[in-house]
Each structure stands twice: as structure tokens, then as C-alpha cells.
JSON list of C-alpha atoms and ligand atoms in Angstrom, two decimals:
[
{"chain": "A", "resi": 1, "resn": "MET", "atom": "CA", "xyz": [0.00, 0.00, 0.00]},
{"chain": "A", "resi": 2, "resn": "LYS", "atom": "CA", "xyz": [1.42, 3.36, -1.07]},
{"chain": "A", "resi": 3, "resn": "ILE", "atom": "CA", "xyz": [0.71, 6.14, 1.44]},
{"chain": "A", "resi": 4, "resn": "ALA", "atom": "CA", "xyz": [1.19, 9.88, 0.92]},
{"chain": "A", "resi": 5, "resn": "VAL", "atom": "CA", "xyz": [1.55, 12.28, 3.83]},
{"chain": "A", "resi": 6, "resn": "GLY", "atom": "CA", "xyz": [1.11, 16.04, 3.63]},
{"chain": "A", "resi": 7, "resn": "SER", "atom": "CA", "xyz": [0.67, 18.99, 5.95]},
{"chain": "A", "resi": 8, "resn": "ASP", "atom": "CA", "xyz": [0.86, 22.73, 6.31]},
{"chain": "A", "resi": 9, "resn": "HIS", "atom": "CA", "xyz": [3.10, 24.42, 8.91]},
{"chain": "A", "resi": 10, "resn": "ALA", "atom": "CA", "xyz": [0.55, 23.79, 11.70]},
{"chain": "A", "resi": 11, "resn": "GLY", "atom": "CA", "xyz": [0.58, 20.09, 10.96]},
{"chain": "A", "resi": 12, "resn": "TYR", "atom": "CA", "xyz": [4.25, 19.78, 10.11]},
{"chain": "A", "resi": 13, "resn": "GLU", "atom": "CA", "xyz": [5.51, 18.35, 13.41]},
{"chain": "A", "resi": 14, "resn": "LEU", "atom": "CA", "xyz": [2.78, 15.74, 13.62]},
{"chain": "A", "resi": 15, "resn": "LYS", "atom": "CA", "xyz": [3.23, 14.85, 9.95]},
{"chain": "A", "resi": 16, "resn": "GLU", "atom": "CA", "xyz": [6.93, 14.25, 10.57]},
{"chain": "A", "resi": 17, "resn": "LYS", "atom": "CA", "xyz": [6.14, 12.01, 13.57]},
{"chain": "A", "resi": 18, "resn": "ILE", "atom": "CA", "xyz": [3.64, 10.04, 11.52]},
{"chain": "A", "resi": 19, "resn": "GLU", "atom": "CA", "xyz": [6.13, 9.61, 8.70]},
{"chain": "A", "resi": 20, "resn": "THR", "atom": "CA", "xyz": [8.87, 8.39, 11.05]},
{"chain": "A", "resi": 21, "resn": "HIS", "atom": "CA", "xyz": [6.39, 6.02, 12.72]},
{"chain": "A", "resi": 22, "resn": "LEU", "atom": "CA", "xyz": [5.31, 4.54, 9.38]},
{"chain": "A", "resi": 23, "resn": "ILE", "atom": "CA", "xyz": [8.85, 4.24, 8.02]},
{"chain": "A", "resi": 24, "resn": "GLU", "atom": "CA", "xyz": [9.72, 2.28, 11.19]},
{"chain": "A", "resi": 25, "resn": "GLN", "atom": "CA", "xyz": [6.95, -0.11, 10.14]},
{"chain": "A", "resi": 26, "resn": "GLU", "atom": "CA", "xyz": [8.51, -0.30, 6.65]},
{"chain": "A", "resi": 27, "resn": "LYS", "atom": "CA", "xyz": [5.46, 1.25, 5.01]},
{"chain": "A", "resi": 28, "resn": "ASP", "atom": "CA", "xyz": [5.76, 2.70, 1.52]},
{"chain": "A", "resi": 29, "resn": "ILE", "atom": "CA", "xyz": [5.58, 6.48, 2.22]},
{"chain": "A", "resi": 30, "resn": "GLU", "atom": "CA", "xyz": [5.71, 9.52, -0.03]},
{"chain": "A", "resi": 31, "resn": "ASP", "atom": "CA", "xyz": [6.10, 12.92, 1.62]},
{"chain": "A", "resi": 32, "resn": "TYR", "atom": "CA", "xyz": [4.26, 15.69, -0.25]},
{"chain": "A", "resi": 33, "resn": "GLY", "atom": "CA", "xyz": [5.47, 18.44, 2.14]},
{"chain": "A", "resi": 34, "resn": "THR", "atom": "CA", "xyz": [5.51, 20.90, 3.72]},
{"chain": "A", "resi": 35, "resn": "ASN", "atom": "CA", "xyz": [9.08, 20.62, 4.89]},
{"chain": "A", "resi": 36, "resn": "GLY", "atom": "CA", "xyz": [9.36, 23.12, 7.73]},
{"chain": "A", "resi": 37, "resn": "ASN", "atom": "CA", "xyz": [7.57, 25.46, 10.14]},
{"chain": "A", "resi": 38, "resn": "SER", "atom": "CA", "xyz": [7.32, 28.42, 7.73]},
{"chain": "A", "resi": 39, "resn": "SER", "atom": "CA", "xyz": [3.80, 29.53, 7.02]},
{"chain": "A", "resi": 40, "resn": "VAL", "atom": "CA", "xyz": [2.26, 27.94, 3.92]},
{"chain": "A", "resi": 41, "resn": "ASP", "atom": "CA", "xyz": [-1.29, 27.51, 2.55]},
{"chain": "A", "resi": 42, "resn": "TYR", "atom": "CA", "xyz": [-2.95, 24.19, 3.41]},
{"chain": "A", "resi": 43, "resn": "PRO", "atom": "CA", "xyz": [-4.89, 23.88, 0.10]},
{"chain": "A", "resi": 44, "resn": "ASP", "atom": "CA", "xyz": [-1.60, 23.49, -1.81]},
{"chain": "A", "resi": 45, "resn": "PHE", "atom": "CA", "xyz": [-0.80, 20.31, 0.13]},
{"chain": "A", "resi": 46, "resn": "ALA", "atom": "CA", "xyz": [-4.36, 19.02, 0.23]},
{"chain": "A", "resi": 47, "resn": "VAL", "atom": "CA", "xyz": [-4.46, 19.32, -3.57]},
{"chain": "A", "resi": 48, "resn": "ALA", "atom": "CA", "xyz": [-1.20, 17.39, -4.01]},
{"chain": "A", "resi": 49, "resn": "VAL", "atom": "CA", "xyz": [-2.30, 14.44, -1.86]},
{"chain": "A", "resi": 50, "resn": "ALA", "atom": "CA", "xyz": [-5.97, 14.44, -2.89]},
{"chain": "A", "resi": 51, "resn": "GLU", "atom": "CA", "xyz": [-5.16, 14.57, -6.61]},
{"chain": "A", "resi": 52, "resn": "ALA", "atom": "CA", "xyz": [-2.82, 11.58, -6.25]},
{"chain": "A", "resi": 53, "resn": "VAL", "atom": "CA", "xyz": [-5.53, 9.61, -4.41]},
{"chain": "A", "resi": 54, "resn": "SER", "atom": "CA", "xyz": [-8.20, 10.76, -6.86]},
{"chain": "A", "resi": 55, "resn": "LYS", "atom": "CA", "xyz": [-6.15, 9.50, -9.82]},
{"chain": "A", "resi": 56, "resn": "SER", "atom": "CA", "xyz": [-5.14, 6.27, -8.00]},
{"chain": "A", "resi": 57, "resn": "LYS", "atom": "CA", "xyz": [-1.44, 7.21, -8.08]},
{"chain": "A", "resi": 58, "resn": "ILE", "atom": "CA", "xyz": [-1.36, 6.38, -4.38]},
{"chain": "A", "resi": 59, "resn": "ASP", "atom": "CA", "xyz": [-3.66, 4.21, -2.26]},
{"chain": "A", "resi": 60, "resn": "ARG", "atom": "CA", "xyz": [-4.11, 6.30, 0.87]},
{"chain": "A", "resi": 61, "resn": "GLY", "atom": "CA", "xyz": [-3.34, 9.81, 2.08]},
{"chain": "A", "resi": 62, "resn": "ILE", "atom": "CA", "xyz": [-2.80, 11.37, 5.49]},
{"chain": "A", "resi": 63, "resn": "LEU", "atom": "CA", "xyz": [-3.21, 15.15, 5.75]},
{"chain": "A", "resi": 64, "resn": "VAL", "atom": "CA", "xyz": [-2.50, 17.30, 8.80]},
{"chain": "A", "resi": 65, "resn": "CYS", "atom": "CA", "xyz": [-3.22, 20.98, 9.45]},
{"chain": "A", "resi": 66, "resn": "GLY", "atom": "CA", "xyz": [-4.03, 22.91, 12.63]},
{"chain": "A", "resi": 67, "resn": "THR", "atom": "CA", "xyz": [-7.63, 21.76, 13.06]},
{"chain": "A", "resi": 68, "resn": "GLY", "atom": "CA", "xyz": [-7.87, 19.42, 10.07]},
{"chain": "A", "resi": 69, "resn": "ILE", "atom": "CA", "xyz": [-10.87, 21.40, 8.84]},
{"chain": "A", "resi": 70, "resn": "GLY", "atom": "CA", "xyz": [-9.27, 23.23, 5.91]},
{"chain": "A", "resi": 71, "resn": "MET", "atom": "CA", "xyz": [-7.50, 20.11, 4.67]},
{"chain": "A", "resi": 72, "resn": "SER", "atom": "CA", "xyz": [-10.70, 18.07, 4.75]},
{"chain": "A", "resi": 73, "resn": "ILE", "atom": "CA", "xyz": [-12.72, 20.74, 2.93]},
{"chain": "A", "resi": 74, "resn": "ALA", "atom": "CA", "xyz": [-10.07, 21.02, 0.19]},
{"chain": "A", "resi": 75, "resn": "ALA", "atom": "CA", "xyz": [-9.41, 17.28, -0.21]},
{"chain": "A", "resi": 76, "resn": "ASN", "atom": "CA", "xyz": [-13.10, 16.45, -0.58]},
{"chain": "A", "resi": 77, "resn": "LYS", "atom": "CA", "xyz": [-13.33, 18.68, -3.67]},
{"chain": "A", "resi": 78, "resn": "PHE", "atom": "CA", "xyz": [-11.72, 15.83, -5.64]},
{"chain": "A", "resi": 79, "resn": "PRO", "atom": "CA", "xyz": [-13.69, 12.99, -7.22]},
{"chain": "A", "resi": 80, "resn": "ASN", "atom": "CA", "xyz": [-13.13, 9.54, -5.70]},
{"chain": "A", "resi": 81, "resn": "VAL", "atom": "CA", "xyz": [-11.71, 11.10, -2.52]},
{"chain": "A", "resi": 82, "resn": "ARG", "atom": "CA", "xyz": [-13.28, 10.28, 0.82]},
{"chain": "A", "resi": 83, "resn": "ALA", "atom": "CA", "xyz": [-11.34, 12.41, 3.30]},
{"chain": "A", "resi": 84, "resn": "ALA", "atom": "CA", "xyz": [-12.33, 11.91, 6.93]},
{"chain": "A", "resi": 85, "resn": "LEU", "atom": "CA", "xyz": [-11.48, 14.40, 9.66]},
{"chain": "A", "resi": 86, "resn": "CYS", "atom": "CA", "xyz": [-11.07, 12.28, 12.79]},
{"chain": "A", "resi": 87, "resn": "TYR", "atom": "CA", "xyz": [-10.31, 13.18, 16.39]},
{"chain": "A", "resi": 88, "resn": "ASP", "atom": "CA", "xyz": [-10.01, 9.81, 18.09]},
{"chain": "A", "resi": 89, "resn": "VAL", "atom": "CA", "xyz": [-9.28, 6.13, 17.43]},
{"chain": "A", "resi": 90, "resn": "TYR", "atom": "CA", "xyz": [-12.99, 5.26, 17.25]},
{"chain": "A", "resi": 91, "resn": "SER", "atom": "CA", "xyz": [-13.76, 7.78, 14.50]},
{"chain": "A", "resi": 92, "resn": "ALA", "atom": "CA", "xyz": [-10.61, 6.76, 12.60]},
{"chain": "A", "resi": 93, "resn": "GLU", "atom": "CA", "xyz": [-11.73, 3.10, 12.65]},
{"chain": "A", "resi": 94, "resn": "MET", "atom": "CA", "xyz": [-15.30, 3.97, 11.72]},
{"chain": "A", "resi": 95, "resn": "SER", "atom": "CA", "xyz": [-14.11, 6.11, 8.82]},
{"chain": "A", "resi": 96, "resn": "ARG", "atom": "CA", "xyz": [-12.72, 2.90, 7.32]},
{"chain": "A", "resi": 97, "resn": "LYS", "atom": "CA", "xyz": [-15.46, 0.46, 8.36]},
{"chain": "A", "resi": 98, "resn": "HIS", "atom": "CA", "xyz": [-18.42, 2.58, 7.29]},
{"chain": "A", "resi": 99, "resn": "ASN", "atom": "CA", "xyz": [-17.03, 5.25, 4.96]},
{"chain": "A", "resi": 100, "resn": "ASN", "atom": "CA", "xyz": [-14.09, 3.54, 3.23]},
{"chain": "A", "resi": 101, "resn": "ALA", "atom": "CA", "xyz": [-12.10, 6.74, 3.82]},
{"chain": "A", "resi": 102, "resn": "ASN", "atom": "CA", "xyz": [-9.04, 6.98, 1.61]},
{"chain": "A", "resi": 103, "resn": "ILE", "atom": "CA", "xyz": [-7.62, 10.09, 3.27]},
{"chain": "A", "resi": 104, "resn": "LEU", "atom": "CA", "xyz": [-7.26, 10.50, 7.03]},
{"chain": "A", "resi": 105, "resn": "VAL", "atom": "CA", "xyz": [-7.23, 14.13, 8.15]},
{"chain": "A", "resi": 106, "resn": "LEU", "atom": "CA", "xyz": [-5.75, 15.05, 11.51]},
{"chain": "A", "resi": 107, "resn": "ALA", "atom": "CA", "xyz": [-5.53, 18.17, 13.67]},
{"chain": "A", "resi": 108, "resn": "GLY", "atom": "CA", "xyz": [-1.93, 18.95, 14.55]},
{"chain": "A", "resi": 109, "resn": "ARG", "atom": "CA", "xyz": [-2.89, 21.68, 17.05]},
{"chain": "A", "resi": 110, "resn": "VAL", "atom": "CA", "xyz": [-5.49, 19.56, 18.83]},
{"chain": "A", "resi": 111, "resn": "LEU", "atom": "CA", "xyz": [-4.34, 15.96, 18.98]},
{"chain": "A", "resi": 112, "resn": "ASP", "atom": "CA", "xyz": [-1.89, 14.43, 21.37]},
{"chain": "A", "resi": 113, "resn": "SER", "atom": "CA", "xyz": [0.72, 12.86, 19.09]},
{"chain": "A", "resi": 114, "resn": "ASP", "atom": "CA", "xyz": [0.55, 9.43, 20.79]},
{"chain": "A", "resi": 115, "resn": "VAL", "atom": "CA", "xyz": [-3.19, 9.34, 20.15]},
{"chain": "A", "resi": 116, "resn": "ALA", "atom": "CA", "xyz": [-2.63, 10.47, 16.56]},
{"chain": "A", "resi": 117, "resn": "LEU", "atom": "CA", "xyz": [-0.19, 7.59, 15.93]},
{"chain": "A", "resi": 118, "resn": "LYS", "atom": "CA", "xyz": [-2.71, 5.10, 17.37]},
{"chain": "A", "resi": 119, "resn": "MET", "atom": "CA", "xyz": [-5.33, 6.60, 15.07]},
{"chain": "A", "resi": 120, "resn": "VAL", "atom": "CA", "xyz": [-3.04, 6.19, 12.05]},
{"chain": "A", "resi": 121, "resn": "ASP", "atom": "CA", "xyz": [-2.32, 2.54, 12.94]},
{"chain": "A", "resi": 122, "resn": "ALA", "atom": "CA", "xyz": [-6.01, 1.77, 13.46]},
{"chain": "A", "resi": 123, "resn": "TRP", "atom": "CA", "xyz": [-6.98, 3.55, 10.24]},
{"chain": "A", "resi": 124, "resn": "LEU", "atom": "CA", "xyz": [-4.41, 1.70, 8.15]},
{"chain": "A", "resi": 125, "resn": "LYS", "atom": "CA", "xyz": [-5.36, -1.75, 9.41]},
{"chain": "A", "resi": 126, "resn": "THR", "atom": "CA", "xyz": [-9.16, -1.41, 9.47]},
{"chain": "A", "resi": 127, "resn": "GLU", "atom": "CA", "xyz": [-11.06, -2.76, 6.46]},
{"chain": "A", "resi": 128, "resn": "PHE", "atom": "CA", "xyz": [-14.20, -1.35, 4.85]},
{"chain": "A", "resi": 129, "resn": "GLU", "atom": "CA", "xyz": [-17.25, -3.43, 5.85]},
{"chain": "A", "resi": 130, "resn": "GLY", "atom": "CA", "xyz": [-19.11, -3.00, 2.54]},
{"chain": "A", "resi": 131, "resn": "GLY", "atom": "CA", "xyz": [-22.74, -4.17, 2.53]},
{"chain": "A", "resi": 132, "resn": "ARG", "atom": "CA", "xyz": [-25.22, -1.44, 3.42]},
{"chain": "A", "resi": 133, "resn": "HIS", "atom": "CA", "xyz": [-22.34, 1.01, 3.75]},
{"chain": "A", "resi": 134, "resn": "LYS", "atom": "CA", "xyz": [-21.39, 0.43, 0.10]},
{"chain": "A", "resi": 135, "resn": "ASN", "atom": "CA", "xyz": [-24.93, 1.33, -0.97]},
{"chain": "A", "resi": 136, "resn": "ARG", "atom": "CA", "xyz": [-24.54, 4.64, 0.85]},
{"chain": "A", "resi": 137, "resn": "LEU", "atom": "CA", "xyz": [-21.15, 5.35, -0.71]},
{"chain": "A", "resi": 138, "resn": "ASP", "atom": "CA", "xyz": [-22.62, 4.50, -4.12]},
{"chain": "A", "resi": 139, "resn": "LYS", "atom": "CA", "xyz": [-25.05, 7.35, -3.55]},
{"chain": "A", "resi": 140, "resn": "ILE", "atom": "CA", "xyz": [-22.11, 9.69, -2.97]},
{"chain": "A", "resi": 141, "resn": "SER", "atom": "CA", "xyz": [-20.49, 8.38, -6.18]},
{"chain": "A", "resi": 142, "resn": "GLU", "atom": "CA", "xyz": [-23.72, 9.28, -8.02]},
{"chain": "A", "resi": 143, "resn": "ILE", "atom": "CA", "xyz": [-23.41, 12.84, -6.69]},
{"chain": "A", "resi": 144, "resn": "GLU", "atom": "CA", "xyz": [-19.83, 12.96, -7.97]},
{"chain": "A", "resi": 145, "resn": "LYS", "atom": "CA", "xyz": [-20.83, 11.68, -11.40]},
{"chain": "A", "resi": 146, "resn": "LYS", "atom": "CA", "xyz": [-23.51, 14.33, -11.61]},
{"chain": "A", "resi": 147, "resn": "PHE", "atom": "CA", "xyz": [-21.49, 17.29, -10.38]},
{"chain": "A", "resi": 148, "resn": "MET", "atom": "CA", "xyz": [-17.74, 16.54, -10.70]},
{"chain": "A", "resi": 149, "resn": "LYS", "atom": "CA", "xyz": [-15.46, 16.07, -13.69]},
{"chain": "A", "resi": 150, "resn": "GLY", "atom": "CA", "xyz": [-13.28, 12.95, -13.53]},
{"chain": "A", "resi": 151, "resn": "ALA", "atom": "CA", "xyz": [-15.58, 10.92, -11.29]},
{"chain": "A", "resi": 152, "resn": "LYS", "atom": "CA", "xyz": [-15.61, 7.13, -11.79]},
{"chain": "B", "resi": 1, "resn": "LIG", "atom": "C1", "xyz": [-3.21, 27.63, 9.80]},
{"chain": "B", "resi": 1, "resn": "LIG", "atom": "O1", "xyz": [-3.08, 28.73, 10.65]},
{"chain": "B", "resi": 1, "resn": "LIG", "atom": "C2", "xyz": [-4.56, 26.98, 10.02]},
{"chain": "B", "resi": 1, "resn": "LIG", "atom": "O2", "xyz": [-5.59, 27.82, 9.59]},
{"chain": "B", "resi": 1, "resn": "LIG", "atom": "C3", "xyz": [-4.63, 25.66, 9.29]},
{"chain": "B", "resi": 1, "resn": "LIG", "atom": "O3", "xyz": [-3.59, 24.83, 9.73]},
{"chain": "B", "resi": 1, "resn": "LIG", "atom": "C4", "xyz": [-5.89, 24.84, 9.48]},
{"chain": "B", "resi": 1, "resn": "LIG", "atom": "O4", "xyz": [-6.21, 24.70, 10.83]},
{"chain": "B", "resi": 1, "resn": "LIG", "atom": "C5", "xyz": [-7.03, 25.25, 8.66]},
{"chain": "B", "resi": 1, "resn": "LIG", "atom": "O5", "xyz": [-8.11, 24.64, 8.66]}
]
């Protein structure tokens, strides 16, 4: 599984911790920036990761900004992207089980980093349950087909 990580300055430190954590687990990681604490604009990094997920160049994305809100708004503008802003292990797991989330969005200024790493681990190992949840996601795909270019 190829995983892209991206953040703005407010998510930079947590993004680095997540990347180190995943490299220790020998995961296949691509870092889409940012690469320091200087102020940047979160949509630039959301676009990079979300476009790669949208076009199936990578399997999963992890985005971090201060609250996670801006990243999730921007990432969900892309067809085939299901970006989930999660604040605990339960919501991270449920975003996979029920929503088949392909981008996990985290809040660098809110989350304790140990909790965030547990969320990442849970999110990566939890499978989509399908069934009735697939029917619901199919309805979202219909919305994409109607309103978004490039939707499958
Ligand atoms: C940056 O100051 C902050 O606005 C950003 O990281 C994020 O929280 C936006 O939603």
C-alpha cells in the first residue's frame, strides 16, 4: 500500500512524527510536504495528496493541518476522494469500516501525538465493511458523477 503524507506548517511536526512512525513499520511512504515550520497555505498540500488519491497514483493519504478542517474541505473537492477528519481512534476506525475513507485528516494543534499515531495505525489496518455502507457510498459516487469532472 502506497501512502502519501502532507501537511501545512501547523501540521508539520505531527506529519513528521507520523512519517517516522510509518517508516519504522517499513510502510511505503511519499512525503508531499511541507518541509518546515514556515507559514504555507494548506490547500496546496491538500491538492497534491488528494489529486494523487483521486487518480489512483497512491492508495491512501494522510493530511495534517491545525484543526484538520481546511485540509478536509479542500481534499473532498476531488472525485473519488473520501477524506475523513477524525479526532479519536474510534472515529478513525469507523471512517474505514463505514465510509471507506481513503484520506485521514488530523488536527496537529489539537491531537496528542501518541493518540494520533494510534489513530493512524487503526486507520491503516481497518477494512471497509461494505454491505449497506457500500450502498450509501454508491449514492455519494452518483453525486460525484452528476457534479464533478473525472468521477468514476
Ligand atoms: C493555519 O493557521 C490553520 O488555519 C490551518 O492549519 C488549518 O487549521 C485550517 O483549517
